[in-house]
Short mmCIF file of C-alpha atoms and ligand atoms in Angstrom, two decimals:
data_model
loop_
_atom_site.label_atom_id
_atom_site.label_comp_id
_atom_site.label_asym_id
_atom_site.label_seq_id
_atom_site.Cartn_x
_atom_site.Cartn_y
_atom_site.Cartn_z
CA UNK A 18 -6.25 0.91 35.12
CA UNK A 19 -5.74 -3.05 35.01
CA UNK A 20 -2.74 -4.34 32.86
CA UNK A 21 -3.32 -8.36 31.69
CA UNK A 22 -0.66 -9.89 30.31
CA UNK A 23 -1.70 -12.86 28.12
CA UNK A 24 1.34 -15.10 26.67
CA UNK A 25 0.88 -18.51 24.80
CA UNK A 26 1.49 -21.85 25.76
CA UNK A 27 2.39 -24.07 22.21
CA UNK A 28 1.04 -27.24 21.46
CA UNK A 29 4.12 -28.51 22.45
CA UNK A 30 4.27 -27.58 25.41
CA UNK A 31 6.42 -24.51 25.33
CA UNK A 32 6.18 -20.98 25.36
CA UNK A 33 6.36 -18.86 22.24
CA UNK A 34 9.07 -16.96 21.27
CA UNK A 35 8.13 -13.49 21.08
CA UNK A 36 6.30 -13.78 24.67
CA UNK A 37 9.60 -15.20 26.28
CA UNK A 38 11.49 -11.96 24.25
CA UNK A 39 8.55 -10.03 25.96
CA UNK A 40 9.01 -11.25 29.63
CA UNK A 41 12.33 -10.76 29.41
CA UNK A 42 12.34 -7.63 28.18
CA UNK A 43 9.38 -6.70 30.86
CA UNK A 44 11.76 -8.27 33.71
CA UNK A 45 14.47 -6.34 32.43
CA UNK A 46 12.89 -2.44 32.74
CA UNK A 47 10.95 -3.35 35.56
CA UNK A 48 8.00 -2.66 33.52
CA UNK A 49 6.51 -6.15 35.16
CA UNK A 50 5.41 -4.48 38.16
CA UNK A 51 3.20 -3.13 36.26
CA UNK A 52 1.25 -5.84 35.31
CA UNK A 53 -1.59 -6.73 37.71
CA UNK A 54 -2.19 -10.14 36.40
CA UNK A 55 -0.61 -12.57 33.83
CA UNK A 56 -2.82 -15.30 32.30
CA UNK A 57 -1.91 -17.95 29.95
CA UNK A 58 -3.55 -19.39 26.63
CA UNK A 59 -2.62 -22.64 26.11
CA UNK A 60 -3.13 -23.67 22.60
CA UNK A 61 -3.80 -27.23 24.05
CA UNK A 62 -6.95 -26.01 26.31
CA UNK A 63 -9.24 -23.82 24.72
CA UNK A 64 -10.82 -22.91 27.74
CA UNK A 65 -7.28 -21.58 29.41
CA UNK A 66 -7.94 -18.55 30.78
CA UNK A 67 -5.73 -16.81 28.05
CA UNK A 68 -7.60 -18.57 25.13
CA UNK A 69 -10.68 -17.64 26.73
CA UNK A 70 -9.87 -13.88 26.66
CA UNK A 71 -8.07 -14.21 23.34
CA UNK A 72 -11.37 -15.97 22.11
CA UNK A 73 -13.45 -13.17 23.72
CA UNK A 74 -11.50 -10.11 22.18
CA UNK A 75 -10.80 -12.10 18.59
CA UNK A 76 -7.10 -11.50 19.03
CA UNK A 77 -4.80 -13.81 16.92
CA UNK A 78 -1.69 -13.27 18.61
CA UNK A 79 0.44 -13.35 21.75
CA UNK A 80 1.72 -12.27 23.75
CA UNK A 81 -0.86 -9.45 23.90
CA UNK A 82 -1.99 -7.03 26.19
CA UNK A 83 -5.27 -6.16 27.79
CA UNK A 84 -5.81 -2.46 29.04
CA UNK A 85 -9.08 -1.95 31.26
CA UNK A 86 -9.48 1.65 32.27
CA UNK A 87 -12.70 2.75 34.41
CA UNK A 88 -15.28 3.94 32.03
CA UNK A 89 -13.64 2.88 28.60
CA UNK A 90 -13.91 -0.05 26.86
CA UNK A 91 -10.87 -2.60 27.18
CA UNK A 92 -7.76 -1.88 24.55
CA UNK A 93 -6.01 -4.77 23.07
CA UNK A 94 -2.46 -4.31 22.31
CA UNK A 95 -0.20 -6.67 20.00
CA UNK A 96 2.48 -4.68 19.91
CA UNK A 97 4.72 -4.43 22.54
CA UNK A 98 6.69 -0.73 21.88
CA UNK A 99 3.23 0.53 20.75
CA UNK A 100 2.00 -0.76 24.49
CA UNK A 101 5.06 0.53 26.34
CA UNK A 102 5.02 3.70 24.47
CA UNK A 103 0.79 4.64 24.57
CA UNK A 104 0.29 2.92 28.25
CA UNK A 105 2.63 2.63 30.18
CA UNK A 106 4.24 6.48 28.53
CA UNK A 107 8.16 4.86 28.66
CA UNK A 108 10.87 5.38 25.81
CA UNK A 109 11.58 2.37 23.54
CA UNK A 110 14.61 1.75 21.36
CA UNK A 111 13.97 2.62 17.48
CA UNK A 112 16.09 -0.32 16.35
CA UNK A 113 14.27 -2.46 18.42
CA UNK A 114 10.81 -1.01 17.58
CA UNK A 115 12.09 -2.10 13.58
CA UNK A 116 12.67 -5.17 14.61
CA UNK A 117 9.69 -6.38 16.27
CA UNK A 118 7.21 -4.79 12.77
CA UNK A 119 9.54 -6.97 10.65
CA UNK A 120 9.25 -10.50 13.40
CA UNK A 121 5.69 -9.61 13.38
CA UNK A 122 5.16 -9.32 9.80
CA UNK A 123 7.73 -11.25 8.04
CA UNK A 124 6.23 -10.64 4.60
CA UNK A 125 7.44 -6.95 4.72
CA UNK A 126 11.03 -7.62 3.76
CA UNK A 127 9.77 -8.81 0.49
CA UNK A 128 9.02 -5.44 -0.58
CA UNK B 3 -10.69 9.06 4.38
CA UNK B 4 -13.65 10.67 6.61
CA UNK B 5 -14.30 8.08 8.63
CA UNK B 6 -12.10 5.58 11.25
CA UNK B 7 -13.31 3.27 8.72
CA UNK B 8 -14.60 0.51 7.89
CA UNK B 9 -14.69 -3.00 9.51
CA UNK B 10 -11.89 -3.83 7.89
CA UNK B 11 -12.78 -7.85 8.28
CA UNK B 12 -16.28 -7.92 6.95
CA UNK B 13 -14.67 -5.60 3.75
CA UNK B 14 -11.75 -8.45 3.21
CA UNK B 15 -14.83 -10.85 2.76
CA UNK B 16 -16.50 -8.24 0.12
CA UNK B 17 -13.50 -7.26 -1.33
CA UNK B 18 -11.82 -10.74 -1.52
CA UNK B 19 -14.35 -11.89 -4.12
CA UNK B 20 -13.20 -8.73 -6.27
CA UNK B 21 -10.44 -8.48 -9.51
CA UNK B 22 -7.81 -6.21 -8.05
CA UNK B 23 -9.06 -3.13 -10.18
CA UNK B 24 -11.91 -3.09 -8.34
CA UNK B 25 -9.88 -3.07 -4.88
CA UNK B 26 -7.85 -1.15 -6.39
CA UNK B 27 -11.05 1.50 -7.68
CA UNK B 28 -12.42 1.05 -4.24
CA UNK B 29 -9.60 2.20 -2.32
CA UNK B 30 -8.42 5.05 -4.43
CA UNK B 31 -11.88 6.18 -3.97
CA UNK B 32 -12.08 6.06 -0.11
CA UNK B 33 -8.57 7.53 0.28
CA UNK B 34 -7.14 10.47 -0.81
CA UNK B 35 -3.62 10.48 0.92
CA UNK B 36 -3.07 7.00 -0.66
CA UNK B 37 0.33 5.78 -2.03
CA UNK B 38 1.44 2.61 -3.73
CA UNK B 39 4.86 0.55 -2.37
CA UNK B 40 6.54 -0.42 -5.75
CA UNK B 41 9.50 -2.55 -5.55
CA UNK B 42 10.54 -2.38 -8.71
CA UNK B 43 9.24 -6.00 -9.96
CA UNK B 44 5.97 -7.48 -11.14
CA UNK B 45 4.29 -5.31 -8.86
CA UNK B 46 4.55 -2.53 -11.70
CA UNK B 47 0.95 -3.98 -12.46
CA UNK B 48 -0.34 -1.66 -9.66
CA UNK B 49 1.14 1.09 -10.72
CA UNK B 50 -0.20 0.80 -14.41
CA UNK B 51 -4.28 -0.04 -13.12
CA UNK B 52 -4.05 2.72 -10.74
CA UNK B 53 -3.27 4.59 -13.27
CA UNK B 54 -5.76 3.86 -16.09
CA UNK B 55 -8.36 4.20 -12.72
CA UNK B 56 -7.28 7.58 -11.48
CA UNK B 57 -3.63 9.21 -13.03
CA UNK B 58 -4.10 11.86 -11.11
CA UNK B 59 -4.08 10.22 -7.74
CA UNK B 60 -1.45 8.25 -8.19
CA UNK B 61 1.34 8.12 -5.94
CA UNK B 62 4.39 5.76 -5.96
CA UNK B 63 6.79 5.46 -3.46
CA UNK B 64 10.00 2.58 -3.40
CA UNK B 65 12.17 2.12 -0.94
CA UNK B 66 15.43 2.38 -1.86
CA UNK B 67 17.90 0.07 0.41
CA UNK B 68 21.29 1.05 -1.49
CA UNK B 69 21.46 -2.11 -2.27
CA UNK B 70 19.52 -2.73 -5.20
CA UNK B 71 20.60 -3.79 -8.77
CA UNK B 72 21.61 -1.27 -10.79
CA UNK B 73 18.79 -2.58 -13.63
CA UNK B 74 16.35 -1.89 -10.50
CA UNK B 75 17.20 1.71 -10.43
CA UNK B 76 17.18 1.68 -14.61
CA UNK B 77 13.30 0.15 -14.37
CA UNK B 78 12.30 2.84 -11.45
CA UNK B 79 13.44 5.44 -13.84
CA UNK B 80 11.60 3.80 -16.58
CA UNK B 81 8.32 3.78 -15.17
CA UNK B 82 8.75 7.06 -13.79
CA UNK B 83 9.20 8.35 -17.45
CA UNK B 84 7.07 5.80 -18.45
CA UNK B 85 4.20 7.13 -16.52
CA UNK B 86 5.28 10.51 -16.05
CA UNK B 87 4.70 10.31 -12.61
CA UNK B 88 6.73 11.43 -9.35
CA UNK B 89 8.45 8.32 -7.86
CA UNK B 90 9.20 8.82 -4.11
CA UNK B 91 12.55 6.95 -3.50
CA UNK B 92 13.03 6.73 0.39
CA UNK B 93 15.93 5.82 1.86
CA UNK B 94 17.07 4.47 5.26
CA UNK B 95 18.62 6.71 8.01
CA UNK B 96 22.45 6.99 7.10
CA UNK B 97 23.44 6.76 10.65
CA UNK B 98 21.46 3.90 11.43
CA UNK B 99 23.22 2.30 8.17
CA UNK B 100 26.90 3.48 9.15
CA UNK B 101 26.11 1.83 12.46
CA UNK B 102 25.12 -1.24 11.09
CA UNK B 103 28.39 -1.32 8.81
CA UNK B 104 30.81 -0.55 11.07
CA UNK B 105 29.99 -3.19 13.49
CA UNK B 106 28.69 -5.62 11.35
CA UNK B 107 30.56 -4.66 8.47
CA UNK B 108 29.01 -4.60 4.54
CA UNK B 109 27.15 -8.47 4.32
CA UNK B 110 26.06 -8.73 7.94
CA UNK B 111 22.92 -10.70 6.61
CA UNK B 112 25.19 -13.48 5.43
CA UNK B 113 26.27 -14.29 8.89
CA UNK B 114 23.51 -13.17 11.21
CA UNK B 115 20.31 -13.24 9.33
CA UNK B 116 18.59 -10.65 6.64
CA UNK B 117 16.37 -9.10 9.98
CA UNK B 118 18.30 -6.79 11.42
CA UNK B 119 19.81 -4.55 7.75
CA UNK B 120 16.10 -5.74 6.17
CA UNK B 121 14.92 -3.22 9.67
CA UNK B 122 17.11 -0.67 9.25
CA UNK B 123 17.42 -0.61 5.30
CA UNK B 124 13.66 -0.97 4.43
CA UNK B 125 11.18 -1.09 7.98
CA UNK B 126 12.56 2.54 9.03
CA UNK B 127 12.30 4.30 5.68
CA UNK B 128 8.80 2.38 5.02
CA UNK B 129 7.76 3.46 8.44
CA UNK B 130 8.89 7.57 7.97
CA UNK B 131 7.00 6.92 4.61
CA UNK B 132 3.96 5.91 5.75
CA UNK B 133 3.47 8.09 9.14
CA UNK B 134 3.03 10.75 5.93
CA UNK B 135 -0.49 8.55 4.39
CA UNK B 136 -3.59 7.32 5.21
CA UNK B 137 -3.30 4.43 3.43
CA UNK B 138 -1.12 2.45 1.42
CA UNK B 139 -1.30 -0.14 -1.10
CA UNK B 140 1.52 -3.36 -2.23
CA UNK B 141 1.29 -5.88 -4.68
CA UNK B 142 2.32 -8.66 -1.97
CA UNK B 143 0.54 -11.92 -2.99
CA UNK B 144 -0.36 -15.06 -0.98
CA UNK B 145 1.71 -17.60 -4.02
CA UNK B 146 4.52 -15.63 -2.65
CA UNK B 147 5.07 -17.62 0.21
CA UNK B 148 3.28 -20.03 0.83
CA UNK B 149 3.67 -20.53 4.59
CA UNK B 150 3.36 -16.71 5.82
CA UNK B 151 1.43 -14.98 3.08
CA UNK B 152 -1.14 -17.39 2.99
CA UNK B 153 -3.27 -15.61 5.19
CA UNK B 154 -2.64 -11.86 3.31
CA UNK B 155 -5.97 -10.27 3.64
CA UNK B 156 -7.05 -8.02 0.72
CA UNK B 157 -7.61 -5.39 3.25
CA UNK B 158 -6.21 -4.63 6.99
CA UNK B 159 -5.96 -2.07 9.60
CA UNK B 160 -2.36 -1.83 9.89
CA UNK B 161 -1.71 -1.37 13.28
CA UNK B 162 2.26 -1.56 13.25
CA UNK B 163 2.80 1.87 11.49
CA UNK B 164 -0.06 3.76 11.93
CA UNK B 165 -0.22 6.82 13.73
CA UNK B 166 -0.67 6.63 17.42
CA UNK B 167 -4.13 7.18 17.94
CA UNK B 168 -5.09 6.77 14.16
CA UNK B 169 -5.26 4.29 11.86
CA UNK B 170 -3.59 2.94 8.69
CA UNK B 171 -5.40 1.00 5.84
CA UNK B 172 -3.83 -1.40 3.67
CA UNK B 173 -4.47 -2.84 0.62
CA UNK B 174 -2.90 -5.70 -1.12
CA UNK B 175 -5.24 -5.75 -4.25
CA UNK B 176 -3.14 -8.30 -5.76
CA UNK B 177 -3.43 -11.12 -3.14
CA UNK B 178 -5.38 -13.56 -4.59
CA UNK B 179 -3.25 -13.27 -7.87
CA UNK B 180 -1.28 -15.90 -9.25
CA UNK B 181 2.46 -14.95 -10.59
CA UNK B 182 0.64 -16.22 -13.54
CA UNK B 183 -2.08 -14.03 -13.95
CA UNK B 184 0.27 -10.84 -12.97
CA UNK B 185 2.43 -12.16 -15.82
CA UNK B 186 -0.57 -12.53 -18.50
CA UNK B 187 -1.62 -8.72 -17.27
CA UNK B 188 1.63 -7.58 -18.02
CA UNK B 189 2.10 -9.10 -21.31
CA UNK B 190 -1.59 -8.02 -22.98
CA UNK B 191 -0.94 -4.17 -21.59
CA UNK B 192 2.14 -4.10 -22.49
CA UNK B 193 3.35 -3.16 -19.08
CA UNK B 194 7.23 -2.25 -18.92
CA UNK B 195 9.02 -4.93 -16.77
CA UNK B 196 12.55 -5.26 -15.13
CA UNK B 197 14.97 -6.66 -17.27
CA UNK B 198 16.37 -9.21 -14.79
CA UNK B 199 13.33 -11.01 -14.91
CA UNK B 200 14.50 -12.20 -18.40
CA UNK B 201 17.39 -13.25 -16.58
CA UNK B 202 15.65 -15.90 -14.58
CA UNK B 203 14.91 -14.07 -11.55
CA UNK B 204 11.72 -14.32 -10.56
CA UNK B 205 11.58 -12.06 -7.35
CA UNK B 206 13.31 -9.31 -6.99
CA UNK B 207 14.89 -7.69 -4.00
CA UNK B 208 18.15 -6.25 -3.15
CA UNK B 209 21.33 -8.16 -4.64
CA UNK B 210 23.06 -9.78 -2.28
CA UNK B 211 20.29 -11.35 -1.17
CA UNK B 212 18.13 -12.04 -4.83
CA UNK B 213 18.95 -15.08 -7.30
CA UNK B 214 17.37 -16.30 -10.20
CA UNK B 215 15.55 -19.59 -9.80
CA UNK B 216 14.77 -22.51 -11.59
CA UNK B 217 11.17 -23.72 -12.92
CA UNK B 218 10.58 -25.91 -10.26
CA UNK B 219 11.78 -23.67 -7.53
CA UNK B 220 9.56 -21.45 -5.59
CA UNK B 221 9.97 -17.93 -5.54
CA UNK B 222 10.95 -17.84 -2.14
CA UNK B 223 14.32 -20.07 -2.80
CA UNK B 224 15.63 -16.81 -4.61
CA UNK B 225 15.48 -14.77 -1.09
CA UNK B 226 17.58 -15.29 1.64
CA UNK B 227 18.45 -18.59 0.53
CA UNK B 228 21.43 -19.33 2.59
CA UNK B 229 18.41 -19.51 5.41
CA UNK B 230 16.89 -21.87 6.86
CA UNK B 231 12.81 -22.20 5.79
CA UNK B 232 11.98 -21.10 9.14
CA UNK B 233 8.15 -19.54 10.06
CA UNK B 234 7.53 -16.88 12.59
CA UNK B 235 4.84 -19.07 14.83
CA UNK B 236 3.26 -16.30 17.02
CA UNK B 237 -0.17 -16.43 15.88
CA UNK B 238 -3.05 -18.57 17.83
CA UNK B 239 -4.31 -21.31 16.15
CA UNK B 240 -7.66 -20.50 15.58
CA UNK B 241 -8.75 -24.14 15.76
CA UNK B 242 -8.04 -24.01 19.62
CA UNK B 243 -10.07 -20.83 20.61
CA UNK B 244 -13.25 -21.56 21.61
CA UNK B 245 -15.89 -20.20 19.55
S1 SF4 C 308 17.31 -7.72 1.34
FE1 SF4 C 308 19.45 -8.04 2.04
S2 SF4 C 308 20.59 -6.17 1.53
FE2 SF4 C 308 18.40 -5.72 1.33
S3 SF4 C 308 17.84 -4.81 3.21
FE3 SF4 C 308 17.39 -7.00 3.43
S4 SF4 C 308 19.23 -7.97 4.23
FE4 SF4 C 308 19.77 -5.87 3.58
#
């Protein structure tokens, strides 16, 4: 299994958000070392390697990851307790797991 | 639902160019375990098409926070008689709520921000809710906010609380609505409404956190409005991948 971790690059030059919440929290439980390789999709390059694969998948968010397992096709995950949960089989915090659905979809706390 | 349906993208271009009835007729018909998130505002208009499509496949579910307005809980129990149909109130987890209060105390959204009680009040009882369909429907609308719901699809795989290894559908039938047109539905059928929206109060949520608002204030100034107009900015621009 190869783990790509793909995290954005703004037009202004920094990173977004949620992918520095997502390093961080990936530095913290020494999930990184999981990750063979980290690319980056610069919103001011389209052909960043990042963009490229974000381009090439139709994903319209980061950071996201990109699961490649021998004989299946590549997995795409968005969200990040789903990921740490379904790959990489490690416990995440419900309260934290709420949060992240609610960041991600903002329009939810209108209901 | 048989199938792991359904390109979900190429339906949102089908169903985009449909009236919400026949989103509406469309995904009662695919789903059976399908239920519809009533808030106890304007979005009553889903309740009462669903139910002149198919009464007996309606179910209603609304998320009860504990914070609502008591004419809120009145207007539940109205269109539950109304109707005669089961309402399924969920609530949030009490200890999850008792934790929240005791550190944070009773109005924690005034000082932090609404995130963290809006998780715990309405994203965990939403998400126990809907591990139990296979689909679910809400009258969210793209006028409602201008900067984040501009982009509501009419239909989307709903990744973020499906089951794992399955797949959620939802529908928001009413997204290319106007406030206006859900307003002109409810007047010519009559639909029952909440009584604060006589009161000026346009959207309704719980009420700390809901205020009426003037005619030439958006909808949006009635939430949260001791916030600052800030947008989530996670997604790629699409203008920057390369085709
Ligand atoms: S709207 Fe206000 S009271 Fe209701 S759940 Fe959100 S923050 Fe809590």
């Amino acid at each position: 299994m190869k783990i790509t971790l793909v995290k954005k690059i703004k037009l202004d030059g920094s990173l977004c958000k949620k992918c520095e919440e997502v390093q961080q929290k990936l530095d913290a439980t020494g999930q990184i070392s999981l990750i063979d390789e980290v690319l980056i999709a610069d919103e001011r390059d389209p052909l960043s390697p990042g963009m490229e694969i974000a381009s090439l998948f139709n994903v319209e968010r980061a950071p996201f990851f990109l699961v490649e397992r021998e004989g299946k096709a590549p997995e795409i995950h968005t969200i990040y307790f789903k990921f740490v949960k379904e790959v990489l089989n490690q416990k995440t915090l419900e309260e934290d797991e709420l949060k992240e659905i609610l960041n991600d979809n903002p329009d939810l706390d209108f209901l | 639902m048989s199938e792991n349906l359904l390109s979900t993208v190429d339906l949102d271009q089908t169903l985009s160019a449909q009236t919400p009835q026949e989103i509406l007729s469309f995904a009662l018909e695919q789903f059976d375990n399908i239920a519809i998130s009533f808030s106890g505002a304007e979005d009553v208009v889903l309740v009462d098409m669903a139910y002149k499509i198919a009464p007996e496949k309606v179910q209603v579910f609304s998320l009860d926070t504990g914070r609502l307005h008591s004419e809120t809980y009145r207007y539940i129990e109205k269109v539950r008689e109304h109707y005669n149909i089961d309402i399924d109130v969920v609530f949030p987890e009490s200890e999850a709520v008792n934790k929240l209060v005791r550190e944070k105390g009773l109005f924690s959204f005034y000082k932090d921000d609404h995130k963290e009680c809006c998780s715990i009040r309405k994203i965990g009882p939403l998400r126990r809710k809907l591990l139990t369909v296979d689909a679910w429907i809400t009258g969210q609308r793209r006028d409602q906010s201008p900067g984040t719901r501009a982009a509501i699809p009419v239909i989307q795989d709903d990744k973020a609380f499906a089951r794992p290894g399955e797949s959620l559908t939802k529908f928001n039938p009413l997204a290319n609505w106007s406030s206006e047109q859900v307003w002109a539905y409810i007047r010519s059928n009559n639909v029952p409404y909440n009584e604060l929206h006589d009161r000026g109060f346009v959207s309704i949520g719980c009420e700390p956190c809901t205020r009426p608002t003037g005619p030439t204030q958006h909808e949006r100034e009635g939430r949260w409005w001791w916030e600052e107009a800030t947008l989530k900015e996670c997604g790629l621009h699409d203008v920057n991948i390369k085709k």
